[in-house]
Amino acid sequence: MPSLELRYTYVQRVQPDLLGAHLEAYIELLPVTQALRLCNRFGKGDKAFITRIPVEIVTRIADILAQEERDDLSGSWTCPKWCFMGICDPIDHYTPEEVQRLRGFFSDTEDGPKASIPESAPDADDLAVLNEQMVESMSWDDVLPGVRSWRTLHDEDCRQWTNLVGEPGSCYRGFFDENADIVRNHFGLDVWVAHQVHDEKWYDEDFVQSTLTYLTLPTKGPAYYEWSHRIAGSECSVRLPTENSIEVNMPPPSTSEKSLARFSRAVKILGLEHAVLEPKSGAKGNGASDSESEESKDGGKVAPVLRLLAVSKDDSSAEEI
């Protein structure tokens, strides 16, 4: 059923994989960081096992642990996002050792492909040629044991991304919905996630999609509307032209300097960066203002902005139309 969700509030756009990996690291380390801070509060006398630790040392230890955890988790978020967006290469799905094996397999000789592994490391030209060869050949499981088809691995990463952030058309937003209470209680913010389709092409796909993610100031709730498809006859599945209109009363949210400061605090604690909203290919009047572009270039703090966020979804199956 087609639906439209509107939210009018202060927002700051961030990269979904960065937010996901860093928030997951923050949650994983909560018991440790809380224990560190308690060590700074308790312990008196000669019998105390832990004496007072300077706040600067506690903060430094927490930062080191957070960075290590983020590095460990980044691949499980970034690689699936690349695949979902269609900006990955076939070789991105393999370890360096597997890439060397594939180079040996695709190296042409008079006697056919070689089974040996090249001794030299691949340069940019080698990798470009290997990518082209891998696109042309979808599977070599029978001739290269232990190395799975890059397309199979790519599809698995795409599914992993939608498991993390939710399927297009679905109201469920995976990891971010599951941890919404932590984001609200610890930072006073919400996370708004939506998918976007572009008009470019990648390999054998006819579209490219991306995921938009915003930190938002909580509101009473989004405006949500649903409608049904018009079809020709009771037993026919041919869609008829459909148009719907609504009038929405959405006054600006009440804010203060204290509430807007939640954004900078969350960005600092989670180690986030402001993300620039790229215009669609050939799009005109996409709503991205010049001020947004300038904000992202200074490399400094970016203030939250008041925006109307809109997402249109349709999770109808062919049987439902």
mmCIF file of C-alpha atoms in Angstrom, residues 26-242:
data_model
loop_
_atom_site.group_PDB
_atom_site.id
_atom_site.type_symbol
_atom_site.label_atom_id
_atom_site.label_comp_id
_atom_site.label_asym_id
_atom_site.label_seq_id
_atom_site.Cartn_x
_atom_site.Cartn_y
_atom_site.Cartn_z
ATOM 1 C CA TYR A 26 29.227 2.916 21.493
ATOM 2 C CA ILE A 27 26.598 0.397 22.608
ATOM 3 C CA GLU A 28 29.091 -2.483 22.787
ATOM 4 C CA LEU A 29 31.406 -0.419 25.009
ATOM 5 C CA LEU A 30 28.747 0.993 27.330
ATOM 6 C CA PRO A 31 29.542 -1.453 30.187
ATOM 7 C CA VAL A 32 33.259 -0.635 29.898
ATOM 8 C CA THR A 33 32.891 3.134 29.662
ATOM 9 C CA GLN A 34 30.400 3.194 32.513
ATOM 10 C CA ALA A 35 32.819 1.171 34.664
ATOM 11 C CA LEU A 36 35.634 3.592 33.812
ATOM 12 C CA ARG A 37 33.563 6.556 34.892
ATOM 13 C CA LEU A 38 32.505 4.811 38.096
ATOM 14 C CA CYS A 39 36.176 4.198 38.840
ATOM 15 C CA ASN A 40 36.527 7.946 38.827
ATOM 16 C CA ARG A 41 33.840 8.292 41.509
ATOM 17 C CA PHE A 42 34.500 5.492 43.975
ATOM 18 C CA GLY A 43 37.448 4.297 46.023
ATOM 19 C CA LYS A 44 38.551 5.812 49.323
ATOM 20 C CA GLY A 45 41.138 4.934 51.906
ATOM 21 C CA ASP A 46 43.958 2.420 51.954
ATOM 22 C CA LYS A 47 41.619 -0.523 51.318
ATOM 23 C CA ALA A 48 40.302 0.844 48.045
ATOM 24 C CA PHE A 49 41.311 -1.240 45.046
ATOM 25 C CA ILE A 50 40.865 1.715 42.689
ATOM 26 C CA THR A 51 41.766 5.284 43.542
ATOM 27 C CA ARG A 52 40.629 8.421 41.803
ATOM 28 C CA ILE A 53 41.498 8.535 38.082
ATOM 29 C CA PRO A 54 41.810 11.932 36.356
ATOM 30 C CA VAL A 55 38.935 12.665 33.989
ATOM 31 C CA GLU A 56 41.378 13.300 31.128
ATOM 32 C CA ILE A 57 42.801 9.779 31.441
ATOM 33 C CA VAL A 58 39.333 8.226 31.582
ATOM 34 C CA THR A 59 38.337 10.146 28.445
ATOM 35 C CA ARG A 60 41.517 9.154 26.628
ATOM 36 C CA ILE A 61 41.068 5.463 27.462
ATOM 37 C CA ALA A 62 37.438 5.591 26.311
ATOM 38 C CA ASP A 63 38.478 7.265 23.033
ATOM 39 C CA ILE A 64 41.112 4.607 22.298
ATOM 40 C CA LEU A 65 38.693 1.762 23.010
ATOM 41 C CA ALA A 66 35.993 3.426 20.890
ATOM 42 C CA GLN A 67 38.306 3.863 17.898
ATOM 43 C CA GLU A 68 39.436 0.237 18.022
ATOM 44 C CA GLU A 69 35.835 -0.973 18.180
ATOM 45 C CA ARG A 70 34.797 1.330 15.322
ATOM 46 C CA ASP A 71 37.617 0.040 13.138
ATOM 47 C CA ASP A 72 36.556 -3.548 13.814
ATOM 48 C CA LEU A 73 32.913 -2.826 12.915
ATOM 49 C CA SER A 74 33.355 -0.438 9.981
ATOM 50 C CA GLY A 75 33.707 -3.164 7.342
ATOM 51 C CA SER A 76 30.438 -4.841 8.329
ATOM 52 C CA TRP A 77 28.639 -1.556 7.560
ATOM 53 C CA THR A 78 30.623 0.107 4.762
ATOM 54 C CA CYS A 79 30.992 -2.886 2.418
ATOM 55 C CA PRO A 80 27.251 -3.704 2.418
ATOM 56 C CA LYS A 81 26.467 -0.016 1.823
ATOM 57 C CA TRP A 82 28.786 0.091 -1.192
ATOM 58 C CA CYS A 83 27.054 -2.949 -2.674
ATOM 59 C CA PHE A 84 23.573 -1.556 -2.012
ATOM 60 C CA MET A 85 24.557 1.704 -3.739
ATOM 61 C CA GLY A 86 26.243 -0.120 -6.625
ATOM 62 C CA ILE A 87 29.602 1.621 -6.159
ATOM 63 C CA CYS A 88 31.599 -1.531 -5.407
ATOM 64 C CA ASP A 89 33.964 -3.391 -7.731
ATOM 65 C CA PRO A 90 34.060 -7.191 -8.043
ATOM 66 C CA ILE A 91 37.466 -7.354 -6.342
ATOM 67 C CA ASP A 92 36.076 -5.487 -3.315
ATOM 68 C CA HIS A 93 34.415 -8.734 -2.245
ATOM 69 C CA TYR A 94 37.657 -10.653 -1.804
ATOM 70 C CA THR A 95 40.682 -10.743 0.465
ATOM 71 C CA PRO A 96 44.093 -9.806 -1.023
ATOM 72 C CA GLU A 97 45.026 -13.501 -1.076
ATOM 73 C CA GLU A 98 41.887 -14.395 -3.043
ATOM 74 C CA VAL A 99 42.551 -11.531 -5.481
ATOM 75 C CA GLN A 100 45.982 -13.011 -6.201
ATOM 76 C CA ARG A 101 44.421 -16.427 -6.854
ATOM 77 C CA LEU A 102 41.924 -14.848 -9.225
ATOM 78 C CA ARG A 103 44.705 -13.017 -11.068
ATOM 79 C CA GLY A 104 46.403 -16.346 -11.639
ATOM 80 C CA PHE A 105 43.190 -17.926 -12.884
ATOM 81 C CA PHE A 106 42.437 -15.114 -15.354
ATOM 82 C CA SER A 107 46.006 -14.774 -16.676
ATOM 83 C CA ASP A 108 45.845 -15.951 -20.288
ATOM 84 C CA THR A 109 48.591 -18.153 -21.682
ATOM 85 C CA GLU A 110 48.931 -20.288 -24.788
ATOM 86 C CA ASP A 111 47.830 -23.274 -22.736
ATOM 87 C CA GLY A 112 44.883 -21.459 -21.161
ATOM 88 C CA PRO A 113 44.426 -19.937 -17.708
ATOM 89 C CA LYS A 114 47.264 -20.419 -15.239
ATOM 90 C CA ALA A 115 46.711 -22.109 -11.893
ATOM 91 C CA SER A 116 49.759 -20.485 -10.292
ATOM 92 C CA ILE A 117 49.556 -17.389 -8.093
ATOM 93 C CA PRO A 118 51.432 -14.278 -9.372
ATOM 94 C CA GLU A 119 54.347 -13.257 -7.190
ATOM 95 C CA SER A 120 54.064 -9.514 -7.800
ATOM 96 C CA ALA A 121 51.389 -7.369 -6.166
ATOM 97 C CA PRO A 122 48.728 -6.052 -8.570
ATOM 98 C CA ASP A 123 48.843 -2.432 -9.694
ATOM 99 C CA ALA A 124 45.853 -0.271 -10.665
ATOM 100 C CA ASP A 125 45.882 -1.488 -14.283
ATOM 101 C CA ASP A 126 45.968 -5.134 -13.189
ATOM 102 C CA LEU A 127 42.976 -4.613 -10.919
ATOM 103 C CA ALA A 128 41.034 -2.760 -13.635
ATOM 104 C CA VAL A 129 41.555 -5.635 -16.084
ATOM 105 C CA LEU A 130 40.641 -8.184 -13.420
ATOM 106 C CA ASN A 131 37.420 -6.296 -12.653
ATOM 107 C CA GLU A 132 36.398 -6.407 -16.320
ATOM 108 C CA GLN A 133 37.127 -10.126 -16.548
ATOM 109 C CA MET A 134 35.153 -10.845 -13.394
ATOM 110 C CA VAL A 135 32.120 -8.919 -14.652
ATOM 111 C CA GLU A 136 32.105 -11.043 -17.811
ATOM 112 C CA SER A 137 32.340 -14.307 -15.870
ATOM 113 C CA MET A 138 29.823 -14.558 -13.034
ATOM 114 C CA SER A 139 30.961 -17.836 -11.482
ATOM 115 C CA TRP A 140 34.057 -20.003 -11.410
ATOM 116 C CA ASP A 141 33.261 -22.240 -8.445
ATOM 117 C CA ASP A 142 33.938 -25.378 -10.518
ATOM 118 C CA VAL A 143 37.367 -24.257 -11.719
ATOM 119 C CA LEU A 144 38.580 -22.255 -8.712
ATOM 120 C CA PRO A 145 37.668 -24.188 -5.549
ATOM 121 C CA GLY A 146 37.240 -22.169 -2.392
ATOM 122 C CA VAL A 147 36.464 -18.871 -4.136
ATOM 123 C CA ARG A 148 32.804 -17.976 -4.482
ATOM 124 C CA SER A 149 31.268 -15.884 -7.243
ATOM 125 C CA TRP A 150 31.634 -12.158 -6.639
ATOM 126 C CA ARG A 151 28.014 -11.670 -7.670
ATOM 127 C CA THR A 152 26.830 -14.074 -4.967
ATOM 128 C CA LEU A 153 28.888 -12.220 -2.373
ATOM 129 C CA HIS A 154 27.573 -8.899 -3.691
ATOM 130 C CA ASP A 155 23.942 -9.993 -3.368
ATOM 131 C CA GLU A 156 24.604 -11.221 0.171
ATOM 132 C CA ASP A 157 26.050 -7.825 1.094
ATOM 133 C CA CYS A 158 22.979 -6.088 -0.356
ATOM 134 C CA ARG A 159 20.748 -8.258 1.814
ATOM 135 C CA GLN A 160 22.969 -7.541 4.802
ATOM 136 C CA TRP A 161 22.480 -3.797 4.268
ATOM 137 C CA THR A 162 18.701 -4.059 4.194
ATOM 138 C CA ASN A 163 18.878 -6.215 7.324
ATOM 139 C CA LEU A 164 20.781 -3.396 9.019
ATOM 140 C CA VAL A 165 18.700 -0.425 7.847
ATOM 141 C CA GLY A 166 15.434 -1.952 6.576
ATOM 142 C CA GLU A 167 14.003 -2.981 3.222
ATOM 143 C CA PRO A 168 12.898 -0.257 0.791
ATOM 144 C CA GLY A 169 9.158 0.215 1.265
ATOM 145 C CA SER A 170 9.177 -1.171 4.800
ATOM 146 C CA CYS A 171 8.503 0.846 7.948
ATOM 147 C CA TYR A 172 11.060 -1.206 9.902
ATOM 148 C CA ARG A 173 14.540 0.322 10.035
ATOM 149 C CA GLY A 174 16.544 -2.563 11.473
ATOM 150 C CA PHE A 175 19.412 -1.691 13.812
ATOM 151 C CA PHE A 176 18.285 1.917 14.220
ATOM 152 C CA ASP A 177 14.771 0.947 15.302
ATOM 153 C CA GLU A 178 16.143 -1.667 17.686
ATOM 154 C CA ASN A 179 18.362 0.924 19.369
ATOM 155 C CA ALA A 180 16.098 3.981 19.102
ATOM 156 C CA ASP A 181 15.663 4.137 22.886
ATOM 157 C CA ILE A 182 19.426 4.351 23.427
ATOM 158 C CA VAL A 183 19.769 7.203 20.929
ATOM 159 C CA ARG A 184 16.854 9.055 22.541
ATOM 160 C CA ASN A 185 17.950 8.462 26.155
ATOM 161 C CA HIS A 186 21.676 9.080 25.684
ATOM 162 C CA PHE A 187 21.608 11.888 23.120
ATOM 163 C CA GLY A 188 18.063 13.271 23.106
ATOM 164 C CA LEU A 189 17.744 12.668 19.355
ATOM 165 C CA ASP A 190 16.070 10.343 16.864
ATOM 166 C CA VAL A 191 17.419 8.697 13.701
ATOM 167 C CA TRP A 192 15.509 9.112 10.422
ATOM 168 C CA VAL A 193 16.385 6.638 7.664
ATOM 169 C CA ALA A 194 15.049 6.531 4.101
ATOM 170 C CA HIS A 195 16.105 4.998 0.788
ATOM 171 C CA GLN A 196 16.496 6.952 -2.444
ATOM 172 C CA VAL A 197 16.570 5.766 -6.069
ATOM 173 C CA HIS A 198 18.816 7.374 -8.684
ATOM 174 C CA ASP A 199 18.658 7.129 -12.457
ATOM 175 C CA GLU A 200 22.162 5.802 -13.140
ATOM 176 C CA LYS A 201 23.173 2.303 -14.201
ATOM 177 C CA TRP A 202 25.598 -0.213 -12.781
ATOM 178 C CA TYR A 203 26.545 -3.457 -14.495
ATOM 179 C CA ASP A 204 23.284 -5.296 -15.215
ATOM 180 C CA GLU A 205 21.138 -3.157 -12.880
ATOM 181 C CA ASP A 206 18.737 -0.543 -14.212
ATOM 182 C CA PHE A 207 18.908 1.755 -11.189
ATOM 183 C CA VAL A 208 21.133 2.768 -8.304
ATOM 184 C CA GLN A 209 19.863 3.369 -4.798
ATOM 185 C CA SER A 210 21.269 4.995 -1.702
ATOM 186 C CA THR A 211 20.292 5.453 1.927
ATOM 187 C CA LEU A 212 19.808 8.832 3.610
ATOM 188 C CA THR A 213 20.285 9.116 7.361
ATOM 189 C CA TYR A 214 19.588 12.092 9.618
ATOM 190 C CA LEU A 215 19.896 12.826 13.291
ATOM 191 C CA THR A 216 16.653 14.630 14.142
ATOM 192 C CA LEU A 217 15.234 16.547 17.055
ATOM 193 C CA PRO A 218 12.308 14.521 18.459
ATOM 194 C CA THR A 219 8.808 15.639 17.496
ATOM 195 C CA LYS A 220 5.337 14.539 18.533
ATOM 196 C CA GLY A 221 5.290 12.187 15.578
ATOM 197 C CA PRO A 222 5.438 12.309 11.786
ATOM 198 C CA ALA A 223 2.436 12.975 9.597
ATOM 199 C CA TYR A 224 1.579 9.630 8.011
ATOM 200 C CA TYR A 225 -0.872 8.937 5.175
ATOM 201 C CA GLU A 226 -1.855 5.842 3.182
ATOM 202 C CA TRP A 227 -3.899 5.293 0.046
ATOM 203 C CA SER A 228 -4.771 2.444 -2.317
ATOM 204 C CA HIS A 229 -3.983 1.851 -5.965
ATOM 205 C CA ARG A 230 -6.794 2.312 -8.457
ATOM 206 C CA ILE A 231 -7.183 -0.734 -10.690
ATOM 207 C CA ALA A 232 -9.245 -1.470 -13.794
ATOM 208 C CA GLY A 233 -12.059 -3.795 -12.702
ATOM 209 C CA SER A 234 -12.341 -6.193 -9.795
ATOM 210 C CA GLU A 235 -10.328 -8.990 -11.427
ATOM 211 C CA CYS A 236 -7.825 -6.940 -13.415
ATOM 212 C CA SER A 237 -4.413 -5.921 -12.094
ATOM 213 C CA VAL A 238 -3.879 -2.993 -14.478
ATOM 214 C CA ARG A 239 -3.134 0.171 -12.526
ATOM 215 C CA LEU A 240 -5.023 3.338 -13.319
ATOM 216 C CA PRO A 241 -3.579 6.839 -12.886
ATOM 217 C CA THR A 242 -3.792 7.841 -9.235
#
